[in-house]
Coordinates of C-alpha atoms in Angstrom, one line a residue:
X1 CA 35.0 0.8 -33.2
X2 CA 36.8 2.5 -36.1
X3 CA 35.8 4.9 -38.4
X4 CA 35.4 2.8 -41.2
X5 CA 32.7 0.6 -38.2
X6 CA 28.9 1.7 -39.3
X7 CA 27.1 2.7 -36.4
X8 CA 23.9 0.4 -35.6
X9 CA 20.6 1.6 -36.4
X10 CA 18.3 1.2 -33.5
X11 CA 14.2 1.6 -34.0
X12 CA 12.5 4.4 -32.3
X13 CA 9.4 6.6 -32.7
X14 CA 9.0 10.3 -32.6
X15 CA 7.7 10.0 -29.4
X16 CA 11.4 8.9 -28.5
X17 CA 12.7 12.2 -29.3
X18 CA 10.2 14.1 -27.3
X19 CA 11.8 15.5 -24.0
X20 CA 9.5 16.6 -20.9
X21 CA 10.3 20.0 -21.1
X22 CA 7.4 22.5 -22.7
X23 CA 8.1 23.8 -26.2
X24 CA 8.2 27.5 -26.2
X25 CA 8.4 29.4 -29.2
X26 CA 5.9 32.5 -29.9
X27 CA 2.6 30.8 -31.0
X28 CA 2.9 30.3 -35.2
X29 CA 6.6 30.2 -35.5
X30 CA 7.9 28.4 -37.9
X31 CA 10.1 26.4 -35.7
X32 CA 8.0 24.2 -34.8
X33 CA 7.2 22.6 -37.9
X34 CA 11.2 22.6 -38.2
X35 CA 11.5 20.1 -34.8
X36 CA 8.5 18.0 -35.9
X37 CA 10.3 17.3 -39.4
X38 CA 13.3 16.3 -37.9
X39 CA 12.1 14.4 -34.9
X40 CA 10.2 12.8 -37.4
X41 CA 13.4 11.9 -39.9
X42 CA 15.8 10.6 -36.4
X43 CA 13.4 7.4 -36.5
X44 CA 14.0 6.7 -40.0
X45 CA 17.6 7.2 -40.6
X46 CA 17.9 4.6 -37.2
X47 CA 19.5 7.4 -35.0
X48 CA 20.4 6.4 -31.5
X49 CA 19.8 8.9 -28.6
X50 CA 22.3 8.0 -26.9
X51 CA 24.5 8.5 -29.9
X52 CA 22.9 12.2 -30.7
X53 CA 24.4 15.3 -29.9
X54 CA 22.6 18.4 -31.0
X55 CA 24.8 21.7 -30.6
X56 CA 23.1 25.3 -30.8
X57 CA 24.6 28.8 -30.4
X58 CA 21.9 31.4 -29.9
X59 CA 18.5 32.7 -30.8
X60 CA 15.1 31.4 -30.9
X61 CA 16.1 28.2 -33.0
X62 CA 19.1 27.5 -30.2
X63 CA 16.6 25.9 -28.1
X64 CA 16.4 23.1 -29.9
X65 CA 18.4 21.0 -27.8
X66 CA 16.3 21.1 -24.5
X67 CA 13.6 19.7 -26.9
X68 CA 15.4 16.4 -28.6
X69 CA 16.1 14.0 -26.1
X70 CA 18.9 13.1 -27.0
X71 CA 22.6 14.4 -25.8
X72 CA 22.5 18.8 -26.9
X73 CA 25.0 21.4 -25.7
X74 CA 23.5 25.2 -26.2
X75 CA 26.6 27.0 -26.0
X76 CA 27.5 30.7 -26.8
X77 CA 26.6 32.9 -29.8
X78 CA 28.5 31.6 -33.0
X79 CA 30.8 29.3 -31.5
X80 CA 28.6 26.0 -32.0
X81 CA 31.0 25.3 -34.8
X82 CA 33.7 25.4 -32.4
X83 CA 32.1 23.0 -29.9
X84 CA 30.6 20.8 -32.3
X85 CA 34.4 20.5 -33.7
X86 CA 35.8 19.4 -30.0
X87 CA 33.0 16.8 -30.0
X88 CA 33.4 15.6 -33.1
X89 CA 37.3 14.4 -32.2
X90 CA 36.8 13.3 -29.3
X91 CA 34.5 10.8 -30.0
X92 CA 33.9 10.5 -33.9
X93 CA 31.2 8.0 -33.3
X94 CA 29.0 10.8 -32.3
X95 CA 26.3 11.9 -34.8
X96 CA 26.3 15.7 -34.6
X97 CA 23.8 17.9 -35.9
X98 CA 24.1 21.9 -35.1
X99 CA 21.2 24.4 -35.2
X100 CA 21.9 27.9 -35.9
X101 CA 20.4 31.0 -37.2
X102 CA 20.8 33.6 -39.8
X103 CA 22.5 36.1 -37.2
X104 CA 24.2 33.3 -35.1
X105 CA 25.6 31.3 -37.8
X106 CA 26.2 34.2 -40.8
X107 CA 27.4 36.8 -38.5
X108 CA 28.8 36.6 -35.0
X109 CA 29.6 33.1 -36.1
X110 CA 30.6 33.5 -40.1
X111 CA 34.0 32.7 -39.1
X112 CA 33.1 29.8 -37.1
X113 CA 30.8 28.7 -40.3
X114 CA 33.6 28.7 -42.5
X115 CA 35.8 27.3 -40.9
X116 CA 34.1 24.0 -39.9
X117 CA 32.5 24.3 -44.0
X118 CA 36.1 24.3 -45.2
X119 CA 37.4 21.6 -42.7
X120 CA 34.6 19.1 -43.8
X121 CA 33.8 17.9 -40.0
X122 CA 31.1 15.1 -40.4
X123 CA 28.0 16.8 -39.0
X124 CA 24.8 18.2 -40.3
X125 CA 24.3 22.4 -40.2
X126 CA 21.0 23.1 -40.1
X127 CA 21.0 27.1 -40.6
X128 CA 17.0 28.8 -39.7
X129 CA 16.7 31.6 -42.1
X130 CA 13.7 33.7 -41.2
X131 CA 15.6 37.2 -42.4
X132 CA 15.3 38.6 -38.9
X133 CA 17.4 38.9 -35.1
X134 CA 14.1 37.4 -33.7
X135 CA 15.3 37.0 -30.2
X136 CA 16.5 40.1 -29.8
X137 CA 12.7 42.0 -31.0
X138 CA 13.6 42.3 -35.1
X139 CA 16.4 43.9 -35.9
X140 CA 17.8 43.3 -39.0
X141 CA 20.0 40.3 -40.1
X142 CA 22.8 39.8 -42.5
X143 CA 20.1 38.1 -45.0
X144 CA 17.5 41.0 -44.5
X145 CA 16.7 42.1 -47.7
X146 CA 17.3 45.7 -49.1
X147 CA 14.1 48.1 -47.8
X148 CA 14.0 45.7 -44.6
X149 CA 12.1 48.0 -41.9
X150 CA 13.1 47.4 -38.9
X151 CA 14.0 48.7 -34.9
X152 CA 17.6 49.2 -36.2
X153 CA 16.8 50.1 -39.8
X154 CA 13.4 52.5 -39.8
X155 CA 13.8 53.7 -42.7
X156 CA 14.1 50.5 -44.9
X157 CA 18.2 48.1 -44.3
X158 CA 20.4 49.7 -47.3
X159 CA 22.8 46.4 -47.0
X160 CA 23.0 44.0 -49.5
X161 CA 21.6 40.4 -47.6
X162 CA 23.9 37.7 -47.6
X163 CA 23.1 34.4 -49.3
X164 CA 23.6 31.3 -46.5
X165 CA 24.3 28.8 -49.6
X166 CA 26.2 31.0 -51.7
X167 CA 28.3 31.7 -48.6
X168 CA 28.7 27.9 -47.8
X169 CA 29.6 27.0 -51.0
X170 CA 32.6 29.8 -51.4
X171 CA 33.5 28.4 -47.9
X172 CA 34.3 24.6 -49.6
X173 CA 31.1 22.9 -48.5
X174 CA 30.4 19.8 -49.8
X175 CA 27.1 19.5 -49.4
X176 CA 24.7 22.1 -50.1
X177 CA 20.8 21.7 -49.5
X178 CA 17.9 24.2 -48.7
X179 CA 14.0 24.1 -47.7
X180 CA 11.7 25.5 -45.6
X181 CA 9.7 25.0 -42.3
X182 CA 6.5 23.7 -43.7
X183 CA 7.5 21.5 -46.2
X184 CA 6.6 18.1 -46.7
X185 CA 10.0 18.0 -48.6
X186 CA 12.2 18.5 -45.7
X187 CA 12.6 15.5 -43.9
X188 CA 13.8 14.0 -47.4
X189 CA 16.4 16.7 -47.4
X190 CA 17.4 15.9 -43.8
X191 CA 17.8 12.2 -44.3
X192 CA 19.7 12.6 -47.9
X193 CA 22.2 15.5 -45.3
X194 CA 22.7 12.8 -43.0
X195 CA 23.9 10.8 -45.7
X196 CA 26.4 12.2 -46.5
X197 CA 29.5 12.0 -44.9
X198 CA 31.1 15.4 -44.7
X199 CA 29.8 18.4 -43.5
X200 CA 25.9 19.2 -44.7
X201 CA 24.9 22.2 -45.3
X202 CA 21.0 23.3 -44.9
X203 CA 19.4 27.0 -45.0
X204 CA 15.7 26.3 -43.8
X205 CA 13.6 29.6 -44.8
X206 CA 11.6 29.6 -41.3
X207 CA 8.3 32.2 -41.2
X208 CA 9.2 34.8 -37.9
X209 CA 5.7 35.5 -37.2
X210 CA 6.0 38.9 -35.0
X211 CA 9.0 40.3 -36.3
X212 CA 9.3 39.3 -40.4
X213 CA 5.7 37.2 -40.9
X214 CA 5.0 35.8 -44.1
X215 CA 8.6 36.7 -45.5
X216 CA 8.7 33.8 -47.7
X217 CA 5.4 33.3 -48.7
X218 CA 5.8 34.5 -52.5
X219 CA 7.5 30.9 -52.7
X220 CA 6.7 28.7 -49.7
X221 CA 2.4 29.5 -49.7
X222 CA 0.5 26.5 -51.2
X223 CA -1.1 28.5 -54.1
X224 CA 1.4 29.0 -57.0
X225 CA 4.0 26.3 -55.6
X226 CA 4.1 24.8 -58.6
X227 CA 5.5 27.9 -60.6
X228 CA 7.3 28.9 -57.6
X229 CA 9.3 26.3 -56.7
X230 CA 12.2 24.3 -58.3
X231 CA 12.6 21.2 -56.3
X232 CA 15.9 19.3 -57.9
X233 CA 16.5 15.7 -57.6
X234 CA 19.4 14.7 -58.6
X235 CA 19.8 12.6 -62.7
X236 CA 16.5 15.1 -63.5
X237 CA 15.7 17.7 -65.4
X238 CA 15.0 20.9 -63.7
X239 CA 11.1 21.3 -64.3
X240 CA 8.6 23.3 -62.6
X241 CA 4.6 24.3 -63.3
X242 CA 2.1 22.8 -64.8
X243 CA -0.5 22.9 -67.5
X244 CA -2.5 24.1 -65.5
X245 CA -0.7 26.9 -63.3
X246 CA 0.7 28.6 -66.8
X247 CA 2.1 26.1 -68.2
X248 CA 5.3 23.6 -67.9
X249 CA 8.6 25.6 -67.8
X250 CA 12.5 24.4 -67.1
X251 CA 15.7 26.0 -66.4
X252 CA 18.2 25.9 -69.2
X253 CA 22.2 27.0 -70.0
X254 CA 22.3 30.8 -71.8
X255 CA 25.5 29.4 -73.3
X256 CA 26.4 32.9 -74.5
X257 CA 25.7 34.5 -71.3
X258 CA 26.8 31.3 -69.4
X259 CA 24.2 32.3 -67.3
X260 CA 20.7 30.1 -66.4
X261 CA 17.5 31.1 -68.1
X262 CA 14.1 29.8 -68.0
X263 CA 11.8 28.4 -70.9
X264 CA 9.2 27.3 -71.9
X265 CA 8.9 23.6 -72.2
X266 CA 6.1 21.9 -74.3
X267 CA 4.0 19.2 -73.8
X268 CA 4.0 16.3 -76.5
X269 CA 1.1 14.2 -77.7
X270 CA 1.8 11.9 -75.3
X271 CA 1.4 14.5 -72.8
X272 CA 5.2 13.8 -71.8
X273 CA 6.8 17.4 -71.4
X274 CA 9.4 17.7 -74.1
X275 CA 12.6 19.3 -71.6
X276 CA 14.9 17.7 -74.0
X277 CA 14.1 19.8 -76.9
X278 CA 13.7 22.9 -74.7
X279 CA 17.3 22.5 -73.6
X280 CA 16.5 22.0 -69.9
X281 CA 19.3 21.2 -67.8
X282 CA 19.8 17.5 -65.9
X283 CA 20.6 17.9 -62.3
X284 CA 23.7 16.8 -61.5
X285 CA 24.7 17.0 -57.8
X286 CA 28.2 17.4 -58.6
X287 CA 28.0 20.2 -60.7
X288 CA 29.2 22.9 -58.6
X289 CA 29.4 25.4 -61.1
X290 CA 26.0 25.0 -62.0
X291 CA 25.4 25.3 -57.7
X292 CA 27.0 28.8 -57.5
X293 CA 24.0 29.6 -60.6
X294 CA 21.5 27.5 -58.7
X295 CA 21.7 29.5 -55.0
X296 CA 22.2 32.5 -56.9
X297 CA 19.0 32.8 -59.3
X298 CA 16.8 36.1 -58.2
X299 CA 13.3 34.8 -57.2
X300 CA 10.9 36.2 -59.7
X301 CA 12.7 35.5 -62.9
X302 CA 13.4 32.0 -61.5
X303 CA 11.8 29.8 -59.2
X304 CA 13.2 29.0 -55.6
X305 CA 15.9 26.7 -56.0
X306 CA 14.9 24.1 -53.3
X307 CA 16.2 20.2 -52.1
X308 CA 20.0 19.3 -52.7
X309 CA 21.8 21.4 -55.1
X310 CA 25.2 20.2 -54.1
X311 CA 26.9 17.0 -52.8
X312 CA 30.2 15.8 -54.1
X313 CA 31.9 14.0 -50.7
X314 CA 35.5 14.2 -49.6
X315 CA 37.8 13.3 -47.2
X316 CA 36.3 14.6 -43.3
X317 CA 38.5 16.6 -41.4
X318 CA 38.1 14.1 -38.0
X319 CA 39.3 11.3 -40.8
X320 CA 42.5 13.3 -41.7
X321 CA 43.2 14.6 -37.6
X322 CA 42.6 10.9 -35.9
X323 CA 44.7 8.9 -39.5
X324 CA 48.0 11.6 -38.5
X325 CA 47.3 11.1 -34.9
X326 CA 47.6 7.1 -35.5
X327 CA 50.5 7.7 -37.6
X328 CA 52.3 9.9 -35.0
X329 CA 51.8 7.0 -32.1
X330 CA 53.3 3.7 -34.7
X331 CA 56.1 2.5 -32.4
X332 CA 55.8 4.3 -30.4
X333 CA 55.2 3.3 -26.3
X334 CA 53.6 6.1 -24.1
X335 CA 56.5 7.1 -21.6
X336 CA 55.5 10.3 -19.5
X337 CA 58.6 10.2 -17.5
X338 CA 60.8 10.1 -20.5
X339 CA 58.3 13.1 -22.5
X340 CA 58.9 15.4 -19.3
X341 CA 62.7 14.9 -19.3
X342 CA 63.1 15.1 -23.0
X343 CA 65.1 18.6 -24.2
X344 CA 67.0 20.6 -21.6
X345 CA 66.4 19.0 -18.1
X346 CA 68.9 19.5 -14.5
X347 CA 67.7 18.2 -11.0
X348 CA 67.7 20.4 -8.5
X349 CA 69.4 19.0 -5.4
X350 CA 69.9 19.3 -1.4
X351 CA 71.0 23.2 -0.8
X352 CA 74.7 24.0 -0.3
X353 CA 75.7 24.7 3.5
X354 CA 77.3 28.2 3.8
X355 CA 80.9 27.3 5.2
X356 CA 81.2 30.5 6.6

């Protein structure tokens, strides 16, 4: 099968993707919602098992792979990346997904991150951002917030947090997506990931509930969602609230500023939110200028910028490794003997008698 071959679809259930073992994550944590959502999604993009391979590094979301059945490697901390990248070229066929964390994938592993963002390797990231080194009893991460108390920061983290997406998009990531653990959302953000062909990028905001609880509950709680939350689809304009939760309000171009800004939007007689007059902005997936604002809007001035913000597909890195590979081997026959005695050769023969 080429590249160029779509893999079959087969039909399972999300009992398919259950393994035996016991799921063991502190009681409330928001990973479990996380491996419900995509055990759920598997069966309805028609994944195959046995053409699964879920990669972790480490932390409390590398466990992952003991609890998809389905072909996992939990390898060391950061270096998923780096595995995921072998698997990928030697067998491109593979659907890879990795699982990583805010510590394991933005700071032992940020190089390993980068590298596979900027490569484009066909694979969905899914990067747990709960703000926290959970496994390792809550010490600060590199997306802590500023005044983060902590065992390693008493008196309040004084580093500036890291933004996941910002990161991945300065990286060259084509695909740029976030959501959180509880969402009903998610699984539509997984499935339009695994869509894309390229390297998909996903922060999931994930609730720590010993060591950061209720971090992102300003956005992510029920009450208030609706002026909270931006959820952007893609050929819509970028509208959140309602009449009833203070009114309807968009995000619009300050064009002097060339920064975003929000307004208020009103409501016609119709009862049909007039956007167009209040300058709101269309989504447009391809924007990535607009992206950089997106991932970057404070929360509290603006909504949470949530679902895909960016996906403009290229060329995959396996594409571009295995097409000069192929071009390397055209007439070519494979001849061992002749590759080992290629360059400066001599045969070493029976030893000279001593005449003496």
């Amino acid at each position: 099968m080429n590249d160029m071959t779509p893999i079959a679809k087969v039909q399972t259930t999300l009992k398919d993707w259950e393994t035996d073992q016991e799921v063991r994550w502190c009681p409330g944590c928001g990973d479990y919602a996380i491996l419900k959502a995509v055990q759920r999604t598997l069966p309805e993009i028609g994944a195959d098992p046995s053409n699964t391979v879920f990669v972790s590094g480490i932390g409390c979301s590398s466990r992952f792979p003991y609890y998809i059945e389905s072909y996992g490697f939990h390898t060391i901390h950061g270096r998923a990346p780096a595995v995921a990248t072998g698997i990928k070229l030697a067998n491109p066929e593979l659907d890879v997904w990795l699982v990583t964390g805010d510590g394991d994938g933005m700071s032992i592993g940020g190089n390993h991150t980068m590298h596979l963002l900027r490569r484009n390797l066909n694979c969905q990231i899914m990067l747990f951002n709960n703000e926290i080194y959970g496994l390792t009893k809550g010490q600060y991460s590199p997306t802590s917030r500023e005044g983060t108390s902590s065992p390693s920061t008493p008196m309040g983290s004084v580093d500036h947090p890291a933004s996941p997406c910002a990161f991945a998009l300065g990286s060259g990531a084509r695909f740029i997506a976030r959501g959180f653990d509880v969402s009903k959302e998610l699984p539509g953000v997984l499935k339009a990931a695994h869509a894309h062909k390229g390297a998909a990028f996903i922060e999931i905001f994930q609730n720590c509930i010993v060591y950061n609880k209720d971090r992102f509950e300003d956005f992510a709680a029920p009450k208030g969602a609706e002026q909270s939350q931006l959820w952007l689809k893609d050929g819509e304009p970028m509208l959140f609230g309602s009449e009833k939760s203070g009114g309807i309000k968009g995000i619009a171009l300050d064009v002097a500023a060339l920064t975003l800004k929000v307004v208020d939007v009103a409501v016609g007689a119709d009862g049909t939110p007039d956007w167009q007059a209040a300058g709101v902005i269309v989504h447009n997936v391809r924007n990535k200028a607009v992206a950089h604002m997106l991932v970057e809007m404070p929360f509290g001035p603006f909504p949470m910028a949530l679902g895909v913000i960016f996906d403009d597909p290229r060329p995959t890195y396996e594409d571009a490794v295995l097409g000069q590979d192929s071009r390397a081997r055209e007439g070519k026959a494979a001849d061992l003997g002749k590759l080992l005695a290629k360059g400066q050769t001599w045969t070493v023969g029976a030893p000279v008698s001593d005449p003496a």
